Tab-separated table of C-alpha atoms in Angstrom:
chain	number	residue	atom	x	y	z
B	1	UNK	CA	68.519	122.746	202.752
B	2	UNK	CA	72.159	123.829	202.972
B	3	UNK	CA	74.950	123.395	205.486
B	4	UNK	CA	77.029	126.184	207.026
B	5	UNK	CA	80.414	124.809	208.005
B	6	UNK	CA	83.163	126.557	209.899
B	7	UNK	CA	85.765	124.264	208.380
B	8	UNK	CA	86.096	122.193	205.225
B	9	UNK	CA	84.430	118.800	205.281
B	10	UNK	CA	84.778	116.186	202.568
B	11	UNK	CA	81.328	115.281	201.275
B	12	UNK	CA	80.657	111.570	200.853
B	13	UNK	CA	77.728	109.959	199.057
B	14	UNK	CA	75.137	108.207	201.198
B	15	UNK	CA	76.192	104.768	200.006
B	16	UNK	CA	78.459	103.167	197.464
B	17	UNK	CA	76.889	103.835	194.039
B	18	UNK	CA	76.700	100.240	192.946
B	19	UNK	CA	75.952	99.299	189.352
B	20	UNK	CA	74.150	96.627	187.417
B	21	UNK	CA	77.007	94.314	186.584
B	22	UNK	CA	80.566	93.839	187.736
B	23	UNK	CA	81.081	90.366	186.329
B	24	UNK	CA	82.229	91.561	182.897
B	25	UNK	CA	85.195	93.602	184.169
B	26	UNK	CA	88.485	92.141	185.264
B	27	UNK	CA	88.928	94.373	188.299
B	28	UNK	CA	89.976	93.752	191.903
B	29	UNK	CA	87.308	93.354	194.581
B	30	UNK	CA	85.944	96.475	196.237
B	31	UNK	CA	87.914	97.330	199.379
B	32	UNK	CA	86.707	98.984	202.556
B	33	UNK	CA	88.328	102.273	201.546
B	34	UNK	CA	86.583	102.181	198.179
B	35	UNK	CA	83.229	101.597	199.839
B	36	UNK	CA	83.657	104.614	202.126
B	37	UNK	CA	84.864	106.851	199.313
B	38	UNK	CA	84.125	105.591	195.785
B	39	UNK	CA	85.400	108.814	194.176
B	40	UNK	CA	88.568	110.888	194.430
B	41	UNK	CA	88.102	113.625	197.045
B	42	UNK	CA	87.528	117.234	196.100
B	43	UNK	CA	89.879	119.882	197.439
B	44	UNK	CA	89.550	120.938	201.068
B	45	UNK	CA	88.876	124.539	200.022
B	46	UNK	CA	87.211	125.933	196.874
B	47	UNK	CA	89.406	126.273	193.794
B	48	UNK	CA	88.173	129.615	192.404
B	49	UNK	CA	89.399	132.914	193.848
B	50	UNK	CA	88.094	136.459	193.815
B	51	UNK	CA	89.886	139.740	194.512
B	52	UNK	CA	87.754	140.090	197.624
B	53	UNK	CA	89.435	137.033	199.129
B	54	UNK	CA	86.300	134.931	198.770
B	55	UNK	CA	86.831	131.384	197.505
B	56	UNK	CA	84.158	129.495	195.590
B	57	UNK	CA	83.548	126.600	193.225
B	58	UNK	CA	80.988	123.960	192.273
B	59	UNK	CA	82.866	120.821	193.219
B	60	UNK	CA	80.277	118.505	194.773
B	61	UNK	CA	77.799	121.320	195.094
B	62	UNK	CA	78.161	125.060	195.433
B	63	UNK	CA	80.913	125.982	197.911
B	64	UNK	CA	81.725	129.441	199.247
B	65	UNK	CA	84.481	130.159	201.794
B	66	UNK	CA	84.402	133.563	203.417
B	67	UNK	CA	87.620	135.157	204.693
B	68	UNK	CA	88.077	136.019	208.338
B	69	UNK	CA	88.491	139.751	208.867
B	70	UNK	CA	88.465	141.572	212.155
B	71	UNK	CA	85.161	143.321	212.738
B	72	UNK	CA	83.679	142.108	209.437
B	73	UNK	CA	80.621	139.928	208.982
B	74	UNK	CA	79.135	138.672	205.745
B	75	UNK	CA	75.758	137.915	204.215
B	76	UNK	CA	75.537	135.110	201.626
B	77	UNK	CA	72.751	134.223	199.230
B	78	UNK	CA	72.606	131.191	196.939
B	79	UNK	CA	70.000	131.089	194.196
B	80	UNK	CA	68.875	128.657	191.546
B	81	UNK	CA	69.109	130.855	188.455
B	82	UNK	CA	66.704	128.663	186.478
B	83	UNK	CA	63.893	128.402	189.010
B	84	UNK	CA	64.407	131.782	190.661
B	85	UNK	CA	64.352	130.193	194.116
B	86	UNK	CA	66.553	131.518	196.897
B	87	UNK	CA	68.057	128.313	198.255
B	88	UNK	CA	69.959	129.866	201.135
B	89	UNK	CA	70.475	133.281	202.676
B	90	UNK	CA	72.197	134.089	205.939
B	91	UNK	CA	73.879	137.123	207.480
B	92	UNK	CA	76.223	137.762	210.366
B	93	UNK	CA	78.760	135.212	209.127
B	94	UNK	CA	82.456	135.469	209.913
B	95	UNK	CA	84.901	132.712	208.984
B	96	UNK	CA	82.258	130.511	207.350
B	97	UNK	CA	82.281	127.764	204.758
B	98	UNK	CA	78.901	127.458	203.015
B	99	UNK	CA	78.225	124.299	201.009
B	100	UNK	CA	75.023	123.365	199.227
B	101	UNK	CA	73.391	120.091	200.127
B	102	UNK	CA	72.656	119.376	196.456
B	103	UNK	CA	75.613	117.870	194.596
B	104	UNK	CA	73.867	117.451	191.252
B	105	UNK	CA	73.834	120.144	188.578
B	106	UNK	CA	72.198	123.396	189.598
B	107	UNK	CA	72.912	126.680	187.825
B	108	UNK	CA	73.793	128.475	191.026
B	109	UNK	CA	74.024	132.199	191.569
B	110	UNK	CA	76.224	133.423	194.437
B	111	UNK	CA	75.904	136.826	196.062
B	112	UNK	CA	77.944	138.081	199.017
B	113	UNK	CA	77.577	141.333	200.937
B	114	UNK	CA	79.603	142.830	203.748
B	115	UNK	CA	77.593	143.940	206.762
B	116	UNK	CA	78.145	147.480	208.035
B	117	UNK	CA	77.628	149.079	211.413
B	118	UNK	CA	74.794	151.091	209.903
B	119	UNK	CA	72.779	147.903	209.474
B	120	UNK	CA	73.375	148.107	205.747
B	121	UNK	CA	75.051	145.671	203.376
B	122	UNK	CA	77.648	146.469	200.755
B	123	UNK	CA	77.796	144.195	197.694
B	124	UNK	CA	81.191	142.517	197.567
B	125	UNK	CA	80.928	139.520	195.244
B	126	UNK	CA	78.546	138.065	192.671
B	127	UNK	CA	78.965	135.066	190.408
B	128	UNK	CA	76.653	133.133	188.103
B	129	UNK	CA	77.509	129.562	187.232
B	130	UNK	CA	79.007	129.252	183.769
B	131	UNK	CA	81.059	126.242	182.681
B	132	UNK	CA	82.053	127.585	179.251
B	133	UNK	CA	85.810	127.023	178.752
B	134	UNK	CA	86.040	125.828	182.362
B	135	UNK	CA	87.518	122.559	183.604
B	136	UNK	CA	84.783	120.207	184.823
B	137	UNK	CA	85.233	116.735	186.301
B	138	UNK	CA	82.595	114.018	185.832
B	139	UNK	CA	83.331	110.989	188.001
B	140	UNK	CA	82.235	107.419	187.236
B	141	UNK	CA	82.446	104.613	189.807
B	142	UNK	CA	84.920	101.897	188.908
B	143	UNK	CA	84.113	98.198	188.608
B	144	UNK	CA	81.069	98.580	186.364
B	145	UNK	CA	80.853	98.334	182.587
B	146	UNK	CA	77.179	98.861	181.831
B	147	UNK	CA	76.814	101.924	184.039
B	148	UNK	CA	79.764	103.671	182.422
B	149	UNK	CA	78.559	102.905	178.896
B	150	UNK	CA	75.062	104.050	179.850
B	151	UNK	CA	76.244	107.370	181.312
B	152	UNK	CA	78.979	108.369	178.875
B	153	UNK	CA	76.625	109.948	176.281
B	154	UNK	CA	75.264	112.297	178.954
B	155	UNK	CA	78.749	113.363	180.025
B	156	UNK	CA	79.505	114.160	176.383
B	157	UNK	CA	76.198	116.017	176.101
B	158	UNK	CA	77.141	118.139	179.110
B	159	UNK	CA	80.455	119.032	177.455
B	160	UNK	CA	78.736	119.996	174.216
B	161	UNK	CA	75.933	122.022	175.796
B	162	UNK	CA	78.173	124.003	178.148
B	163	UNK	CA	81.300	124.257	176.023
B	164	UNK	CA	83.208	122.976	179.038
B	165	UNK	CA	86.577	121.251	179.108
B	166	UNK	CA	85.319	117.988	180.547
B	167	UNK	CA	87.488	115.371	182.218
B	168	UNK	CA	85.970	111.938	182.881
B	169	UNK	CA	87.481	109.858	185.684
B	170	UNK	CA	86.776	106.164	185.169
B	171	UNK	CA	88.255	102.682	184.992
B	172	UNK	CA	91.442	102.176	183.001
B	173	UNK	CA	89.810	99.051	181.533
B	174	UNK	CA	87.072	101.093	179.856
B	175	UNK	CA	89.088	104.142	178.810
B	176	UNK	CA	90.408	102.573	175.557
B	177	UNK	CA	86.835	102.307	174.253
B	178	UNK	CA	86.244	106.056	174.537
B	179	UNK	CA	89.458	107.964	173.905
B	180	UNK	CA	89.286	108.045	170.110
B	181	UNK	CA	85.480	108.260	170.068
B	182	UNK	CA	85.391	111.407	172.244
B	183	UNK	CA	88.575	113.344	171.350
B	184	UNK	CA	87.288	116.531	173.004
B	185	UNK	CA	87.075	114.840	176.408
B	186	UNK	CA	90.037	113.976	178.617
B	187	UNK	CA	89.924	110.520	180.227
B	188	UNK	CA	91.815	109.761	183.421
B	189	UNK	CA	91.739	107.149	186.161
B	190	UNK	CA	90.799	107.868	189.759
B	191	UNK	CA	94.435	107.360	190.679
B	192	UNK	CA	95.586	109.952	188.145
B	193	UNK	CA	93.181	112.524	189.593
B	194	UNK	CA	94.940	112.147	192.929
B	195	UNK	CA	98.513	111.681	191.683
B	196	UNK	CA	98.384	114.666	189.315
B	197	UNK	CA	96.470	116.813	191.832
B	198	UNK	CA	93.840	117.483	189.197
B	199	UNK	CA	91.145	118.302	191.759
B	200	UNK	CA	92.795	121.677	192.263
B	201	UNK	CA	92.025	122.631	188.650
B	202	UNK	CA	88.292	121.953	188.454
B	203	UNK	CA	85.575	124.582	188.427
B	204	UNK	CA	82.892	121.939	189.012
B	205	UNK	CA	82.676	118.237	189.851
B	206	UNK	CA	79.742	115.862	189.390
B	207	UNK	CA	79.600	112.273	190.622
B	208	UNK	CA	77.529	109.738	188.710
B	209	UNK	CA	76.112	106.763	190.549
B	210	UNK	CA	73.104	104.867	191.822
B	211	UNK	CA	72.486	106.318	195.274
B	212	UNK	CA	70.199	103.914	197.081
B	213	UNK	CA	69.907	105.707	200.425
B	214	UNK	CA	69.608	109.249	199.093
B	215	UNK	CA	66.146	109.983	200.483
B	216	UNK	CA	66.848	113.737	200.518
B	217	UNK	CA	67.931	113.624	196.835
B	218	UNK	CA	71.222	115.348	197.620
B	219	UNK	CA	73.201	113.327	195.064
B	220	UNK	CA	70.500	112.766	192.449
B	221	UNK	CA	67.480	115.007	191.777
B	222	UNK	CA	65.195	111.993	191.353
B	223	UNK	CA	65.463	108.370	192.390
B	224	UNK	CA	67.223	106.363	189.676
B	225	UNK	CA	64.655	103.588	190.051
B	226	UNK	CA	61.997	105.914	188.635
B	227	UNK	CA	63.936	107.174	185.603
B	228	UNK	CA	66.171	104.248	184.607
B	229	UNK	CA	69.780	103.238	185.002
B	230	UNK	CA	71.064	105.380	182.131
B	231	UNK	CA	68.824	108.415	182.396
B	232	UNK	CA	69.728	109.098	186.019
B	233	UNK	CA	72.998	110.540	184.681
B	234	UNK	CA	71.042	113.014	182.571
B	235	UNK	CA	69.186	114.289	185.619
B	236	UNK	CA	72.370	114.535	187.696
B	237	UNK	CA	74.065	116.540	184.936
B	238	UNK	CA	71.040	118.621	183.980
B	239	UNK	CA	70.915	117.570	180.318
B	240	UNK	CA	68.239	116.001	178.130
B	241	UNK	CA	67.429	112.386	179.083
B	242	UNK	CA	66.978	111.395	175.437
B	243	UNK	CA	68.923	108.159	175.134
B	244	UNK	CA	71.689	107.299	172.711
B	245	UNK	CA	74.336	104.568	172.709
B	246	UNK	CA	77.824	105.441	173.853
B	247	UNK	CA	80.304	105.962	171.043
B	248	UNK	CA	83.141	103.461	171.080
B	249	UNK	CA	86.244	103.153	168.959
B	250	UNK	CA	87.086	99.633	167.799
B	251	UNK	CA	90.111	99.016	165.517
B	252	UNK	CA	88.964	97.473	162.251
B	253	UNK	CA	90.599	94.061	162.357
B	254	UNK	CA	87.822	92.357	160.452
B	255	UNK	CA	85.608	89.484	161.491
B	256	UNK	CA	87.041	87.166	164.148
B	257	UNK	CA	85.478	84.188	162.326
B	258	UNK	CA	84.156	83.908	158.792
B	259	UNK	CA	80.883	82.093	159.476
B	260	UNK	CA	77.718	83.813	160.750
B	261	UNK	CA	77.677	83.825	164.532
B	262	UNK	CA	75.761	85.092	167.547
B	263	UNK	CA	77.297	86.360	170.798
B	264	UNK	CA	75.741	85.446	174.121
B	265	UNK	CA	76.515	86.380	177.726
B	266	UNK	CA	74.892	84.426	180.550
B	267	UNK	CA	76.750	85.415	183.732
B	268	UNK	CA	75.736	88.113	186.210
B	269	UNK	CA	76.672	89.494	189.615
B	270	UNK	CA	73.479	88.237	191.307
B	271	UNK	CA	71.246	85.239	190.667
B	272	UNK	CA	68.164	87.377	190.068
B	273	UNK	CA	69.882	88.760	186.961
B	274	UNK	CA	70.324	85.335	185.343
B	275	UNK	CA	67.921	83.701	182.918
B	276	UNK	CA	66.832	81.063	185.435
B	277	UNK	CA	64.774	78.880	183.089
B	278	UNK	CA	66.456	75.451	183.486
B	279	UNK	CA	66.358	74.549	179.780
B	280	UNK	CA	66.156	77.998	178.220
B	281	UNK	CA	69.715	78.430	176.998
B	282	UNK	CA	69.970	74.835	175.792
B	283	UNK	CA	66.847	75.164	173.631
B	284	UNK	CA	67.851	78.548	172.200
B	285	UNK	CA	71.382	77.403	171.366
B	286	UNK	CA	70.036	74.316	169.617
B	287	UNK	CA	67.672	76.475	167.563
B	288	UNK	CA	70.430	78.953	166.651
B	289	UNK	CA	72.660	76.170	165.391
B	290	UNK	CA	69.799	74.809	163.306
B	291	UNK	CA	69.643	78.208	161.622
B	292	UNK	CA	73.346	77.965	160.729
B	293	UNK	CA	74.801	80.212	163.436
B	294	UNK	CA	77.852	79.562	165.540
B	295	UNK	CA	77.168	80.541	169.152
B	296	UNK	CA	79.987	82.300	170.998
B	297	UNK	CA	79.967	83.055	174.723
B	298	UNK	CA	81.914	86.225	175.585
B	299	UNK	CA	81.408	86.344	179.360
B	300	UNK	CA	84.389	87.143	181.523
B	301	UNK	CA	83.885	84.006	183.599
B	302	UNK	CA	82.941	80.512	182.476
B	303	UNK	CA	81.748	79.704	186.000
B	304	UNK	CA	80.342	82.209	188.470
B	305	UNK	CA	78.313	82.086	191.638
B	306	UNK	CA	78.420	82.153	195.422
B	307	UNK	CA	78.032	79.664	198.230
B	308	UNK	CA	76.267	76.558	196.961
B	309	UNK	CA	75.012	78.122	193.709
B	310	UNK	CA	77.337	78.216	190.697
B	311	UNK	CA	76.429	78.954	187.074
B	312	UNK	CA	78.285	77.449	184.117
B	313	UNK	CA	78.175	78.705	180.559
B	314	UNK	CA	75.758	76.608	178.470
B	315	UNK	CA	76.820	73.345	176.885
B	316	UNK	CA	77.456	73.602	173.156
B	317	UNK	CA	78.716	77.192	172.970
B	318	UNK	CA	82.156	78.257	171.790
B	319	UNK	CA	84.052	79.457	174.856
B	320	UNK	CA	85.604	82.901	174.456
B	321	UNK	CA	85.473	83.681	178.188
B	322	UNK	CA	88.405	85.063	180.140
B	323	UNK	CA	90.001	88.324	181.213
B	324	UNK	CA	90.196	89.866	177.765
B	325	UNK	CA	90.358	93.535	176.734
B	326	UNK	CA	86.997	95.170	176.172
B	327	UNK	CA	88.195	96.172	172.709
B	328	UNK	CA	88.286	92.469	171.865
B	329	UNK	CA	84.762	91.977	173.218
B	330	UNK	CA	83.586	94.929	171.151
B	331	UNK	CA	85.141	93.411	168.021
B	332	UNK	CA	83.254	90.151	168.549
B	333	UNK	CA	80.029	92.086	169.037
B	334	UNK	CA	80.549	94.426	166.101
B	335	UNK	CA	80.558	91.561	163.611
B	336	UNK	CA	77.924	89.372	165.293
B	337	UNK	CA	74.467	88.928	163.822
B	338	UNK	CA	73.012	89.851	167.204
B	339	UNK	CA	73.577	89.539	170.937
B	340	UNK	CA	71.538	87.625	173.538
B	341	UNK	CA	72.025	88.203	177.240
B	342	UNK	CA	70.663	89.556	180.497
B	343	UNK	CA	70.676	93.084	181.885
B	344	UNK	CA	74.451	93.341	182.002
B	345	UNK	CA	77.347	95.448	180.840
B	346	UNK	CA	77.825	93.359	177.720
B	347	UNK	CA	74.265	94.173	176.623
B	348	UNK	CA	75.168	97.876	176.795
B	349	UNK	CA	78.356	97.154	174.856
B	350	UNK	CA	76.315	95.357	172.184
B	351	UNK	CA	74.072	98.423	171.893
B	352	UNK	CA	77.139	100.618	171.438
B	353	UNK	CA	78.496	98.172	168.851
B	354	UNK	CA	75.372	98.786	166.784
B	355	UNK	CA	73.894	95.292	166.688
B	356	UNK	CA	70.466	94.051	167.836
B	357	UNK	CA	70.563	93.347	171.565
B	358	UNK	CA	68.144	90.717	172.811
B	359	UNK	CA	67.828	91.375	176.542
B	360	UNK	CA	66.245	88.843	178.881
B	361	UNK	CA	65.379	90.367	182.246
B	362	UNK	CA	62.594	90.129	184.782
B	363	UNK	CA	64.024	91.765	187.873
B	364	UNK	CA	64.301	95.129	186.059
B	365	UNK	CA	61.525	97.062	184.368
B	366	UNK	CA	62.166	97.720	180.650
B	367	UNK	CA	62.507	101.447	181.379
B	368	UNK	CA	65.609	100.626	183.401
B	369	UNK	CA	67.641	99.934	180.251
B	370	UNK	CA	67.911	101.295	176.722
B	371	UNK	CA	64.883	100.860	174.496
B	372	UNK	CA	65.083	97.829	172.242
B	373	UNK	CA	62.385	95.976	170.294
B	374	UNK	CA	64.051	92.786	171.509
B	375	UNK	CA	63.453	93.245	175.243
B	376	UNK	CA	62.002	90.097	176.814
B	377	UNK	CA	59.968	90.078	180.035
B	378	UNK	CA	57.063	87.957	181.254
B	379	UNK	CA	54.354	90.215	182.674
B	380	UNK	CA	52.436	87.236	184.108
B	381	UNK	CA	55.058	86.767	186.809
B	382	UNK	CA	56.472	88.841	189.626
B	383	UNK	CA	58.766	91.419	188.026
B	384	UNK	CA	60.660	94.708	188.315
B	385	UNK	CA	61.709	94.438	191.977
B	386	UNK	CA	64.941	96.321	191.188
B	387	UNK	CA	62.920	99.403	190.249
B	388	UNK	CA	60.674	99.214	193.310
B	389	UNK	CA	61.947	101.760	195.897
B	390	UNK	CA	60.361	99.663	198.644
B	391	UNK	CA	62.759	96.815	197.867
B	392	UNK	CA	66.345	97.696	198.784
B	393	UNK	CA	68.714	95.661	196.638
B	394	UNK	CA	71.219	93.726	198.745
B	395	UNK	CA	74.517	93.514	196.917
B	396	UNK	CA	75.837	91.012	199.444
B	397	UNK	CA	73.008	88.488	199.018
B	398	UNK	CA	73.713	86.536	195.827
B	399	UNK	CA	70.277	84.890	196.061
B	400	UNK	CA	68.405	88.168	196.617
B	401	UNK	CA	64.733	87.790	195.718
B	402	UNK	CA	62.911	90.270	197.978
B	403	UNK	CA	59.350	89.116	197.427
B	404	UNK	CA	59.651	85.340	197.101
B	405	UNK	CA	62.938	84.218	198.667
B	406	UNK	CA	62.890	80.622	199.922
B	407	UNK	CA	59.546	79.909	198.256
B	408	UNK	CA	58.596	78.010	195.076
B	409	UNK	CA	58.230	81.411	193.360
B	410	UNK	CA	61.845	82.483	193.854
B	411	UNK	CA	63.281	83.905	190.599
B	412	UNK	CA	60.058	83.233	188.733
B	413	UNK	CA	60.557	86.506	186.865
B	414	UNK	CA	63.027	84.808	184.507
B	415	UNK	CA	62.390	81.146	185.318
B	416	UNK	CA	59.035	81.508	183.556
B	417	UNK	CA	60.496	83.215	180.489
B	418	UNK	CA	60.403	80.301	178.072
B	419	UNK	CA	62.758	79.451	175.245
B	420	UNK	CA	59.845	79.730	172.806
B	421	UNK	CA	59.272	83.350	173.882
B	422	UNK	CA	62.927	84.143	173.209
B	423	UNK	CA	62.991	82.280	169.892
B	424	UNK	CA	59.883	84.093	168.690
B	425	UNK	CA	61.664	87.379	169.370
B	426	UNK	CA	64.760	86.205	167.515
B	427	UNK	CA	62.653	85.455	164.449
B	428	UNK	CA	61.776	89.165	164.283
B	429	UNK	CA	65.365	90.318	163.960
B	430	UNK	CA	66.020	91.671	160.493
B	431	UNK	CA	69.261	89.725	160.230
B	432	UNK	CA	67.347	86.491	160.601
B	433	UNK	CA	64.634	87.557	158.174
B	434	UNK	CA	67.213	88.499	155.562
B	435	UNK	CA	68.981	85.193	156.028
B	436	UNK	CA	65.877	83.130	155.364
């Protein structure tokens, strides 16, 4: 279950922790170096010292480095203090570096003894995990909006429950949303972690992500496809999975337009995430305008796709696309009557903005996202392939449809969600009921 290393080795996740949607962030493409190491590296040796010369910390798991002393051997035991299980115990060690295989939160207990010639052991060091008033790093992958918004409440919950001084490393594009909303948390970029040598200061480090190839559950205690996109962060951090929207701080600049309006977002990073009904958006937009709403599209891109498939924003909407600050997107959402879109980062931003979020998705199961009475799925069709562990999502195949690719049933999960089904859901929104 654990590795004994004679030298320091940088731990890397089993695969790049990809997210739901990258299309709503103006960020550069992922490079080869980012794929191999999506997070800033931890220090080569543990950051915490003891008078005995033993080094230890909880950066990407429990790490214990034993000093080399002539004629001295050591015995090490690692325990899970909550379950009572001994996770590792080994004697006769010299210059050893013990690292746990589990990188998610475990309340570890460390015990070290020195072996004696009399076949006895002398207690030398004991430590029980405690993050109170300690510096803890929680790392978010860059390039994703929805994932970061989904996971931020759990990072804040960890800080509150442990009384830790939490630092969150994330995209500079998202940081402005959080800084005033979470004043007790320090926000930095991945680059700042490296440039300021912050890794040397952390007692513990936890990496949030969607780890597709983690069959041994070394980076997540349970497969994210079972528990949902947002709640996987709760399990990694060992806090309650009860969901809540991320807090965001939006300067009060008033409504961007005076008339009632609805925000929509239609683009996505893969075709399976689109609402693929050929007339769906056109019918819904026509109906919204008949009710007196202006319809504003706040996607990053007006056209997006790959190869021979390209998706344009619907005809008849007001175009507010472009590389705009997320604060501006949040302002549009804050004053909108409601939001309509797919399972994307802007849906999570709408939830944080406190407005009804109408989410149209067939490739994900409703448990994958936040609970909303306005979730739309057609159970008569193929659905929820994203949450099926047997179907490995291919981030490089824009037309990924694992069960029905190249058949008449391709993308039926949303192609068969009709405009009438969406409109019926819109009629239930309190804003609409109050208006009529």
